[in-house]
PDB file of C-alpha atoms and ligand atoms in Angstrom:
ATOM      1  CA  UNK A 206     -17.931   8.074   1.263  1.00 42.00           C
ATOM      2  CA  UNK A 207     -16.277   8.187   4.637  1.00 51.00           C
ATOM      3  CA  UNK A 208     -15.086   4.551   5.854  1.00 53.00           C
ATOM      4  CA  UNK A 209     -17.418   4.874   9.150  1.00 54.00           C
ATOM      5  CA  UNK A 210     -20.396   4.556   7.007  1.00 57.00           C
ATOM      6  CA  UNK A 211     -19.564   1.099   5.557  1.00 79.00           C
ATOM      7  CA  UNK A 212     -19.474  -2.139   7.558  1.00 92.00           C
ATOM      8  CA  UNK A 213     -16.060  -3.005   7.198  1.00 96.00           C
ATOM      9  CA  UNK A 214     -14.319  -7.029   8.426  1.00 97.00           C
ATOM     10  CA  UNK A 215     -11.526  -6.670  10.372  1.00 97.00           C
ATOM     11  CA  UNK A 216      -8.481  -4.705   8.688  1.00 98.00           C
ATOM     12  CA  UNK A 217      -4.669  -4.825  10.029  1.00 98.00           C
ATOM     13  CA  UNK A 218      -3.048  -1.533   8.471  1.00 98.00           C
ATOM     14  CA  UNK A 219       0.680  -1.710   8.291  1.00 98.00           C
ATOM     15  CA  UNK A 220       1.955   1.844   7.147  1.00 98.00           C
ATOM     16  CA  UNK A 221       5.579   2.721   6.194  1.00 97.00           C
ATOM     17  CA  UNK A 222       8.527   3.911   4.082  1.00 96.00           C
ATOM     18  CA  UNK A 223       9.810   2.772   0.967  1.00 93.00           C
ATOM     19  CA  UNK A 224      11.722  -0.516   1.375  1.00 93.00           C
ATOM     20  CA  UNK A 225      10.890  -0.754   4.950  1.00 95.00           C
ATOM     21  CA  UNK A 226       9.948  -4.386   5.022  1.00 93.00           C
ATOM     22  CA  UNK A 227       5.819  -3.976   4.835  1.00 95.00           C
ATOM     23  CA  UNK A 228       5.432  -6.204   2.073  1.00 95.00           C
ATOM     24  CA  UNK A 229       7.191  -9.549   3.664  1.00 96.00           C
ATOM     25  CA  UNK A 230       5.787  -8.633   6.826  1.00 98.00           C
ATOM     26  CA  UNK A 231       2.177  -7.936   5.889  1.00 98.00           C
ATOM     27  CA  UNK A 232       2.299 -10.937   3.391  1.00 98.00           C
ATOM     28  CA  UNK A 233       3.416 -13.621   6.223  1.00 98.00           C
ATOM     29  CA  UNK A 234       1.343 -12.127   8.596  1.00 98.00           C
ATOM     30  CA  UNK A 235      -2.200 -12.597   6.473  1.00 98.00           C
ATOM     31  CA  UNK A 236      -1.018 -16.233   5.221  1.00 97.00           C
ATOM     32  CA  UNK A 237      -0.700 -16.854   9.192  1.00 97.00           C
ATOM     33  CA  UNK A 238      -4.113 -15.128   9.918  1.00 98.00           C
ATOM     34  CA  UNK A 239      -5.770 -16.140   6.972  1.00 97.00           C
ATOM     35  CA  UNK A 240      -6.972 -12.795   5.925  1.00 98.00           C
ATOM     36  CA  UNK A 241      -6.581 -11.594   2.217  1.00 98.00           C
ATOM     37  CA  UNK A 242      -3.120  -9.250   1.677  1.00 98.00           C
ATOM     38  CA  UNK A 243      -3.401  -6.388  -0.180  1.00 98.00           C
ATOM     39  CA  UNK A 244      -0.811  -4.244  -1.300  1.00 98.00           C
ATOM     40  CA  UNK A 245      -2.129  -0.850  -2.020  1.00 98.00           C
ATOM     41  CA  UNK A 246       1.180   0.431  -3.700  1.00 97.00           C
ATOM     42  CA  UNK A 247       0.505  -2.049  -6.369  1.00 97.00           C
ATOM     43  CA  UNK A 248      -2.952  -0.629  -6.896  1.00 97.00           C
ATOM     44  CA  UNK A 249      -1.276   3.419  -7.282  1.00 98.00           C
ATOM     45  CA  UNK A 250       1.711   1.402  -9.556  1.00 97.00           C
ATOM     46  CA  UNK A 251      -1.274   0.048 -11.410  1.00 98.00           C
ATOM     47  CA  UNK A 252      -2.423   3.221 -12.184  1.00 98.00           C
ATOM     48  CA  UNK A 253       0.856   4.780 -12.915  1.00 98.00           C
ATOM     49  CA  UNK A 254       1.618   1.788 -15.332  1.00 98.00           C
ATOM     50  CA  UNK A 255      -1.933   2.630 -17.264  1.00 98.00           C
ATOM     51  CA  UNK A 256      -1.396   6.434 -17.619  1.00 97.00           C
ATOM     52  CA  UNK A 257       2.141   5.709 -19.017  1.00 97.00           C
ATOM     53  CA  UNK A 258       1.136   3.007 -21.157  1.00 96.00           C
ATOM     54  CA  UNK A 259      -1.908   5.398 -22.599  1.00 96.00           C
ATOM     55  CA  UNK A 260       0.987   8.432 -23.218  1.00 97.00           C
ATOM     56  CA  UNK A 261      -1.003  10.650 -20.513  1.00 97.00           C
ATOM     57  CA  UNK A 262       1.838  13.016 -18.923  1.00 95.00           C
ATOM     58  CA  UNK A 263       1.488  13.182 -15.459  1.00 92.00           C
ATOM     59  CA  UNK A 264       0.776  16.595 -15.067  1.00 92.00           C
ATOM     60  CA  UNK A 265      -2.157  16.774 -17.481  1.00 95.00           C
ATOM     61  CA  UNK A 266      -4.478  16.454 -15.063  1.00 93.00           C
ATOM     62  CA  UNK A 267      -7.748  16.423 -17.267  1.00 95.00           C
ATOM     63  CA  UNK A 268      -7.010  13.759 -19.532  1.00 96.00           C
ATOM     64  CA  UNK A 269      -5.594  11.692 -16.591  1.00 95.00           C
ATOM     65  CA  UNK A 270      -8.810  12.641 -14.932  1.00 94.00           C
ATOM     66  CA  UNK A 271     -10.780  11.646 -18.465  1.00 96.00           C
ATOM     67  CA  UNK A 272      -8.733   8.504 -18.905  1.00 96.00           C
ATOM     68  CA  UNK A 273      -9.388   7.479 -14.964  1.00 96.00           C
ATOM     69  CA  UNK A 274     -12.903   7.860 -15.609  1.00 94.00           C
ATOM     70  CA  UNK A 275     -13.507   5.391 -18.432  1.00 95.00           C
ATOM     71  CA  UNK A 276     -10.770   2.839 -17.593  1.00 95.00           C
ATOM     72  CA  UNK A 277     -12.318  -0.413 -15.482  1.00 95.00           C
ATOM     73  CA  UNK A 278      -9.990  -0.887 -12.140  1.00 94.00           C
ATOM     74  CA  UNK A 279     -11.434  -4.248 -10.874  1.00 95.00           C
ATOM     75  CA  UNK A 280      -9.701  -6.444  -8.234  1.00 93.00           C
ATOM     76  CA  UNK A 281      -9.397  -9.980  -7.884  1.00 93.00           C
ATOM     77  CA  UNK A 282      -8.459 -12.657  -5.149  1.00 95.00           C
ATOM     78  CA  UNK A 283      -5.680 -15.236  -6.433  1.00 94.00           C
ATOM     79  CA  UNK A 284      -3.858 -17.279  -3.468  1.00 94.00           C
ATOM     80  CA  UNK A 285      -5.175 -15.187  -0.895  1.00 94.00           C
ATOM     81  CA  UNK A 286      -3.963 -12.335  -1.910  1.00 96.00           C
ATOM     82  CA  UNK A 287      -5.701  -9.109  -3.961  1.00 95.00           C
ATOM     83  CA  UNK A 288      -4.882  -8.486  -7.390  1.00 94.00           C
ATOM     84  CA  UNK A 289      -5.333  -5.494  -9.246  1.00 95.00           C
ATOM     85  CA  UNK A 290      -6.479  -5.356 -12.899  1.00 96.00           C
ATOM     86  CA  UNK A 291      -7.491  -2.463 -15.531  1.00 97.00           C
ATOM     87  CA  UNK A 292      -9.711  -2.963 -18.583  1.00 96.00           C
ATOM     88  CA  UNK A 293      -9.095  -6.591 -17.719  1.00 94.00           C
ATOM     89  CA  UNK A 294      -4.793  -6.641 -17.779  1.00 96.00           C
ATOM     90  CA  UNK A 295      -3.379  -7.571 -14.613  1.00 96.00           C
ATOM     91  CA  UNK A 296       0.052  -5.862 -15.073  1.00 97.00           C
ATOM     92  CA  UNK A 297       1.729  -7.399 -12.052  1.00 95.00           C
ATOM     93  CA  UNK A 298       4.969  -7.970 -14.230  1.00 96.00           C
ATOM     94  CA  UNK A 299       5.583  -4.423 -14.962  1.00 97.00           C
ATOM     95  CA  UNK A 300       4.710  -2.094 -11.223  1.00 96.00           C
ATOM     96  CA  UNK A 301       8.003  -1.779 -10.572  1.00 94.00           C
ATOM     97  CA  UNK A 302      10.111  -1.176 -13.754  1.00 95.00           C
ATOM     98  CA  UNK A 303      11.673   2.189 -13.752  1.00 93.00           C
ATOM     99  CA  UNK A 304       9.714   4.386 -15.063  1.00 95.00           C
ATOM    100  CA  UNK A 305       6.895   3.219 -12.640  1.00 96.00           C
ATOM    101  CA  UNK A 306       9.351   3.658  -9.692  1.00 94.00           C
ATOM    102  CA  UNK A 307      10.374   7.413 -11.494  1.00 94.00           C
ATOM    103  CA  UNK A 308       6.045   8.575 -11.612  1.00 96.00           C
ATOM    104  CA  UNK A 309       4.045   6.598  -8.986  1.00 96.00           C
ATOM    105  CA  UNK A 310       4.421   9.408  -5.951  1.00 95.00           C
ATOM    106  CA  UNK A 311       3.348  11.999  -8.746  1.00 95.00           C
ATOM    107  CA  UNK A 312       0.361  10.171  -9.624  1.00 96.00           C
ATOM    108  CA  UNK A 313      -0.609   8.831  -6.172  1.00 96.00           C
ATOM    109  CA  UNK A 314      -0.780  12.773  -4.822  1.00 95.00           C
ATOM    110  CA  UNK A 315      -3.551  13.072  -6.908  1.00 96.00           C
ATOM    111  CA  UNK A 316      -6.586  13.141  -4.689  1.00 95.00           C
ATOM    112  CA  UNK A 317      -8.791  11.485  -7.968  1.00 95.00           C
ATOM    113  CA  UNK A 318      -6.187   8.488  -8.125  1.00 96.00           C
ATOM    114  CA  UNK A 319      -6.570   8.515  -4.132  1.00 97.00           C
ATOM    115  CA  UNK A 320     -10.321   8.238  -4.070  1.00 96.00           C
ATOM    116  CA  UNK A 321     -10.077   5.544  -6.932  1.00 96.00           C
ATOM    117  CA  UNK A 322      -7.810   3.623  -4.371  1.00 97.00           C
ATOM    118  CA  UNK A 323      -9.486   3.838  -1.134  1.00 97.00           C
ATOM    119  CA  UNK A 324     -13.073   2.941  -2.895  1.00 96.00           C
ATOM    120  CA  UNK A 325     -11.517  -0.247  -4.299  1.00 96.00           C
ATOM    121  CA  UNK A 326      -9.836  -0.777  -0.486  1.00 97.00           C
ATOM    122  CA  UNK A 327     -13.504   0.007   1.263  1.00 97.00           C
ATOM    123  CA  UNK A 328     -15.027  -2.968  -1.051  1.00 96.00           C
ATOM    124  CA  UNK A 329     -12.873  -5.205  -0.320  1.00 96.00           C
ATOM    125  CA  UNK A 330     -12.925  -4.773   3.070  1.00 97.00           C
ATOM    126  CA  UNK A 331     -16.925  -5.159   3.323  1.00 96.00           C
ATOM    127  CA  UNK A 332     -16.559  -8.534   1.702  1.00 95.00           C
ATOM    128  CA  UNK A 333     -12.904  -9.855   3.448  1.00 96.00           C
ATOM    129  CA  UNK A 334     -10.406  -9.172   6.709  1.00 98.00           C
ATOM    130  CA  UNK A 335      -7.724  -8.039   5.779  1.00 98.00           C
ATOM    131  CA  UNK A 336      -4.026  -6.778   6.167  1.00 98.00           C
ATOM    132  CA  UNK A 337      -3.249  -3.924   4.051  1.00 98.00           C
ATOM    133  CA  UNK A 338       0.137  -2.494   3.484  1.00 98.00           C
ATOM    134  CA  UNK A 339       0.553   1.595   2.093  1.00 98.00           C
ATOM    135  CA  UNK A 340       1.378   4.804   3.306  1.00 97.00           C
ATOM    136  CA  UNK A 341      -2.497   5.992   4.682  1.00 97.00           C
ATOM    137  CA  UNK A 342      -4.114   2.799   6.099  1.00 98.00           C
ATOM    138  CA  UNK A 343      -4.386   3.737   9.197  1.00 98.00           C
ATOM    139  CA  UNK A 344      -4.569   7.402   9.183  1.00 97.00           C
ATOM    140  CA  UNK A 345      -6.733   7.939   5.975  1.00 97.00           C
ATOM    141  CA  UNK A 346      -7.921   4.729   4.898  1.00 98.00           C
ATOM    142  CA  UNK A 347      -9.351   3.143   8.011  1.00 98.00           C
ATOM    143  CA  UNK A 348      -9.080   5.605  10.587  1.00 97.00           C
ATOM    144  CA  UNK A 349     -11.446   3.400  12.371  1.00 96.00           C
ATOM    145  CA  UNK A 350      -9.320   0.059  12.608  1.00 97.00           C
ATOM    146  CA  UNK A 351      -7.745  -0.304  16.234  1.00 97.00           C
ATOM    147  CA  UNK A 352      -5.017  -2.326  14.101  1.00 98.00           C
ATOM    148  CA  UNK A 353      -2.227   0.230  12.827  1.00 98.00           C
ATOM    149  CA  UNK A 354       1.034  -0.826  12.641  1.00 98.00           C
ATOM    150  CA  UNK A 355       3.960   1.628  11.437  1.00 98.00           C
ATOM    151  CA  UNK A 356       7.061  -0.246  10.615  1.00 97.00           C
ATOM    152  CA  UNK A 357      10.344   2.043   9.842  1.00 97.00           C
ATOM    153  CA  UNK A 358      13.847   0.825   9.536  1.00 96.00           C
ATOM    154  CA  UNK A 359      16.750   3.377   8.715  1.00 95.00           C
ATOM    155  CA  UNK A 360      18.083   5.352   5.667  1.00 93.00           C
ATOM    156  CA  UNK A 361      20.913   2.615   5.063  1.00 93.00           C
ATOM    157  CA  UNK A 362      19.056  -0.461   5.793  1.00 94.00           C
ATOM    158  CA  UNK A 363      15.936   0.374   3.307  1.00 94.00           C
ATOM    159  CA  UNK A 364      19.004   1.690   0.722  1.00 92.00           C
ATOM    160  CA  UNK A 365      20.334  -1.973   0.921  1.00 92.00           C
ATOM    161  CA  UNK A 366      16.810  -3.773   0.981  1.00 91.00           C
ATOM    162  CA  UNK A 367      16.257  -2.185  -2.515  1.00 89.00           C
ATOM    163  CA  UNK A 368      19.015  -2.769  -3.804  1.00 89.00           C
ATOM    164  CA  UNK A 369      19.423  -6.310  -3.085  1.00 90.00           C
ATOM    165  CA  UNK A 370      16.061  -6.724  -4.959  1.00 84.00           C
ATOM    166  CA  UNK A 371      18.379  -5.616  -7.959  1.00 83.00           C
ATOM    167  CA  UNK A 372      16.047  -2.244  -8.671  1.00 78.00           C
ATOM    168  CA  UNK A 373      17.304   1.311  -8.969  1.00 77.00           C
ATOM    169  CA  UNK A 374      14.459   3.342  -7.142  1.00 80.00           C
ATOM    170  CA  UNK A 375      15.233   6.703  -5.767  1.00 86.00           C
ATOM    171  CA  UNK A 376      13.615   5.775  -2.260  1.00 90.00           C
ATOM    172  CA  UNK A 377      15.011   8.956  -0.885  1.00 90.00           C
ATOM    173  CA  UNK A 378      13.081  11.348  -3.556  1.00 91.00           C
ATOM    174  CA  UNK A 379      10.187   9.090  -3.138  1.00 91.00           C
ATOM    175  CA  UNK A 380       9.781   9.592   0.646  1.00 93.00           C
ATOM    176  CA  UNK A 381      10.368  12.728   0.196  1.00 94.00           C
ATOM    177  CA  UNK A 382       7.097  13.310  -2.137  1.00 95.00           C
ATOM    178  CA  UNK A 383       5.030  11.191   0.098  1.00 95.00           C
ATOM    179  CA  UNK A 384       5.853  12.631   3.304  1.00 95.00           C
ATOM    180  CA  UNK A 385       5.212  16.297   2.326  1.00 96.00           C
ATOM    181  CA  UNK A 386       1.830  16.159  -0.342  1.00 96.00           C
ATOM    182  CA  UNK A 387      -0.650  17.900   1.052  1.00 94.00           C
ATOM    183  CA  UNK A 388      -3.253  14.720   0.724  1.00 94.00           C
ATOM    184  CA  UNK A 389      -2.638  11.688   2.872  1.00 95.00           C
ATOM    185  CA  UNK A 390       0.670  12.161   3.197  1.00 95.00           C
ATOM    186  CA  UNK A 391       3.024   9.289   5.291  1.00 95.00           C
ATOM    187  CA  UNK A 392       2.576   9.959   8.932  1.00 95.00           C
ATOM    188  CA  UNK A 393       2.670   7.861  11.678  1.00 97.00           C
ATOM    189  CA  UNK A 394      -1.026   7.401  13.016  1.00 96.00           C
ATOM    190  CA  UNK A 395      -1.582   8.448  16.335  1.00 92.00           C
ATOM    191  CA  UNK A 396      -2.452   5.139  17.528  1.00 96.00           C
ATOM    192  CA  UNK A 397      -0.052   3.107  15.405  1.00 98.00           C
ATOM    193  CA  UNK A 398       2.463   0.630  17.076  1.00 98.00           C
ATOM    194  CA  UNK A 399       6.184   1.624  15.876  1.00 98.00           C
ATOM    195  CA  UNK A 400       8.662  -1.020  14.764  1.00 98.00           C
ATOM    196  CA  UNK A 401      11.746  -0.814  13.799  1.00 97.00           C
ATOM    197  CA  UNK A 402      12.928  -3.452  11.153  1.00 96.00           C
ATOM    198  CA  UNK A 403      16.358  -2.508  10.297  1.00 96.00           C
ATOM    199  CA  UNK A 404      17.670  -5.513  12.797  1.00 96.00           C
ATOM    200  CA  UNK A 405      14.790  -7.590  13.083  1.00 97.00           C
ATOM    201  CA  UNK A 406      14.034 -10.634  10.377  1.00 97.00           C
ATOM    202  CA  UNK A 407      10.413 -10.976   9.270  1.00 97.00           C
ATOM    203  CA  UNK A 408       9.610 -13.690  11.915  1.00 98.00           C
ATOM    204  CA  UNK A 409      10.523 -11.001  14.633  1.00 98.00           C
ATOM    205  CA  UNK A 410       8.705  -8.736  13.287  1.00 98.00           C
ATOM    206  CA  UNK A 411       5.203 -10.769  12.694  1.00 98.00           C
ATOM    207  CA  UNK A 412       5.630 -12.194  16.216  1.00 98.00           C
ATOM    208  CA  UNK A 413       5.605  -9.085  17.812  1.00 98.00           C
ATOM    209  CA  UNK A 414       2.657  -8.024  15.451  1.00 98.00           C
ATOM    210  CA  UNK A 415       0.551 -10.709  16.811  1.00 98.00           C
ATOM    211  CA  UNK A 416       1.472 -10.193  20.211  1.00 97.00           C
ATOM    212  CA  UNK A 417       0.075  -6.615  20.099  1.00 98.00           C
ATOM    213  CA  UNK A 418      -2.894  -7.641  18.005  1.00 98.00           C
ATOM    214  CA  UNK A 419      -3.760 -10.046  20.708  1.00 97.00           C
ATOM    215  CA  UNK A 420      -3.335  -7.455  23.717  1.00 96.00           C
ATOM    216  CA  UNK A 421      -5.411  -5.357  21.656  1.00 95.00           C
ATOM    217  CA  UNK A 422      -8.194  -7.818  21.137  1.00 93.00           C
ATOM    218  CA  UNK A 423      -7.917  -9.572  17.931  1.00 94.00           C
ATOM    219  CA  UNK A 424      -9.603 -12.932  18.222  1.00 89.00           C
ATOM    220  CA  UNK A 425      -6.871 -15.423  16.484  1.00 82.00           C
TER     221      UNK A 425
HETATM  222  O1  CDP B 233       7.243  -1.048  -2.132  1.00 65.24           O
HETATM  223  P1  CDP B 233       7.536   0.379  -1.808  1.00 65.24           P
HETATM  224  O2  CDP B 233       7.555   0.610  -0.327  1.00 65.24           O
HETATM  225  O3  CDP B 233       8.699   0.934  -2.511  1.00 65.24           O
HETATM  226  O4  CDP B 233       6.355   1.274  -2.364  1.00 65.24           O
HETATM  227  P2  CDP B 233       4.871   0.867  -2.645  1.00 65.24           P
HETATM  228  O5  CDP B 233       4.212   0.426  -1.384  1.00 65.24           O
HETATM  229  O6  CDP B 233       4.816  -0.011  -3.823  1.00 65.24           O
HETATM  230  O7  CDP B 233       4.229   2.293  -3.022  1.00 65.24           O
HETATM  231  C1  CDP B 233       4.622   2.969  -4.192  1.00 65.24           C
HETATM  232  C2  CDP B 233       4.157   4.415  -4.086  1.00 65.24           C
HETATM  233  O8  CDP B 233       2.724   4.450  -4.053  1.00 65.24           O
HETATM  234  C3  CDP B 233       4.596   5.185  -2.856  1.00 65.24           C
HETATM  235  O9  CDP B 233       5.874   5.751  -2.987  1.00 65.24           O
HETATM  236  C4  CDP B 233       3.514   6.248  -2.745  1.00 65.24           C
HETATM  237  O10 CDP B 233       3.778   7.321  -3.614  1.00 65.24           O
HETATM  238  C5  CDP B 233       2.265   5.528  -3.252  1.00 65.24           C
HETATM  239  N1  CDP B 233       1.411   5.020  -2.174  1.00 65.24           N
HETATM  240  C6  CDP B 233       0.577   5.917  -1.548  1.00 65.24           C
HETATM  241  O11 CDP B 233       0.594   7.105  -1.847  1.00 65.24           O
HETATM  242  N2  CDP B 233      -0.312   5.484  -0.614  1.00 65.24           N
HETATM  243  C7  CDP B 233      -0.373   4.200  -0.263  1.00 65.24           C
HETATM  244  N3  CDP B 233      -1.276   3.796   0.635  1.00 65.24           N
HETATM  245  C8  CDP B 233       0.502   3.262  -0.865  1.00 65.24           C
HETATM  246  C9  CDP B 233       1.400   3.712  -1.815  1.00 65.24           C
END
């Protein structure tokens, strides 16, 4: 179903690289709004977590499809934030071990894991305003939103942000898949405000997100 048909809340769509500071941004910025933060990356880890875990290779796309079908993705709302569980396990302690960080872009160019995503983003948005962090927010997502935020930072800066969170992700490699798929790939939306993070701290950045929110309408 195409997001214009729904009656969505309000939705703040902050799109980006790997490592490019979405998460601590779009995480202070809902506590400070007091809309719900969802991470959509966590929802295409989920999935990449539950096709590893059931031994599905990656490329066998009909009993990923099969698997997809009859697994229960259901979300839930703990300390303002969204949550992602399948048939009932919330495996928030395992979305970024290795081999997650090695198979999430294969699985997330899959446009059945894609639908899966945006359906569960579309119902939460009818029921909740929100700020949601990806890769297609604004361009795919919720075209619609006048809310799109794009928040870069270099090569070197985004190298060191990972690796000060002590993880060995091939960032590079991973860009590199989700900037060239054929579906949603990472763009910058036309109407997206650009930031770039690599010298600006998180308060920076959410104060100049609010600014623009507020030139652009948002009742705070
Ligand atoms: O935290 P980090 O920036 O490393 O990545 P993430 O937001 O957790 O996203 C992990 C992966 O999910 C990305 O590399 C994409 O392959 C995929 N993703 C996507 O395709 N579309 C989104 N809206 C969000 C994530």
């Amino acid at each position: 179903m195409h997001s214009s048909q729904r009656d969505f809340h309000r939705v703040i769509a902050i799109d980006g690289p790997a490592a490019s500071g979405k998460s601590s941004v779009a995480r202070e910025l809902a506590r400070r709004l007091g809309f719900v933060y969802v991470n959509s990356g966590a929802i295409y880890r989920a999935i990449t977590w539950y096709i590893l875990e059931k031994g599905i290779h990656t490329e066998d796309l009909a009993r990923l499809a099969q698997a997809l079908a009859s697994a229960a993705v259901t979300s839930c709302l703990r300390d303002g934030e969204s949550r992602i569980l399948i048939d009932n396990v919330d495996p928030a302690d395992r979305l970024r071990d290795d081999r997650v960080n090695e198979s999430v872009a294969r699985v997330s160019r899959l446009p059945v894991v894609r639908e899966i995503v945006a359906q569960k983003l579309h119902d939460r948005a009818c029921s909740d305003d929100l700020v949601v962090e990806g890769r297609d927010i604004g361009s795919v997502v919720f075209p619609e939103t006048p809310y799109k935020f794009y928040v870069d930072a270099s090569p070197e800066v985004r190298l060191q942000r990972r690796a000060a969170q002590g993880e060995r992700d091939e960032i590079a490699l991973r860009d590199q898949a989700d900037s060239s798929r054929p579906v949603s790939p990472l763009v910058i939306a036309k109407d997206a405000h650009v930031i770039d993070t690599s010298y600006l701290t998180v308060e920076k950045v959410v104060q100049e997100i609010l600014a623009r929110l507020k030139e652009t309408g948002l009742r705070i």
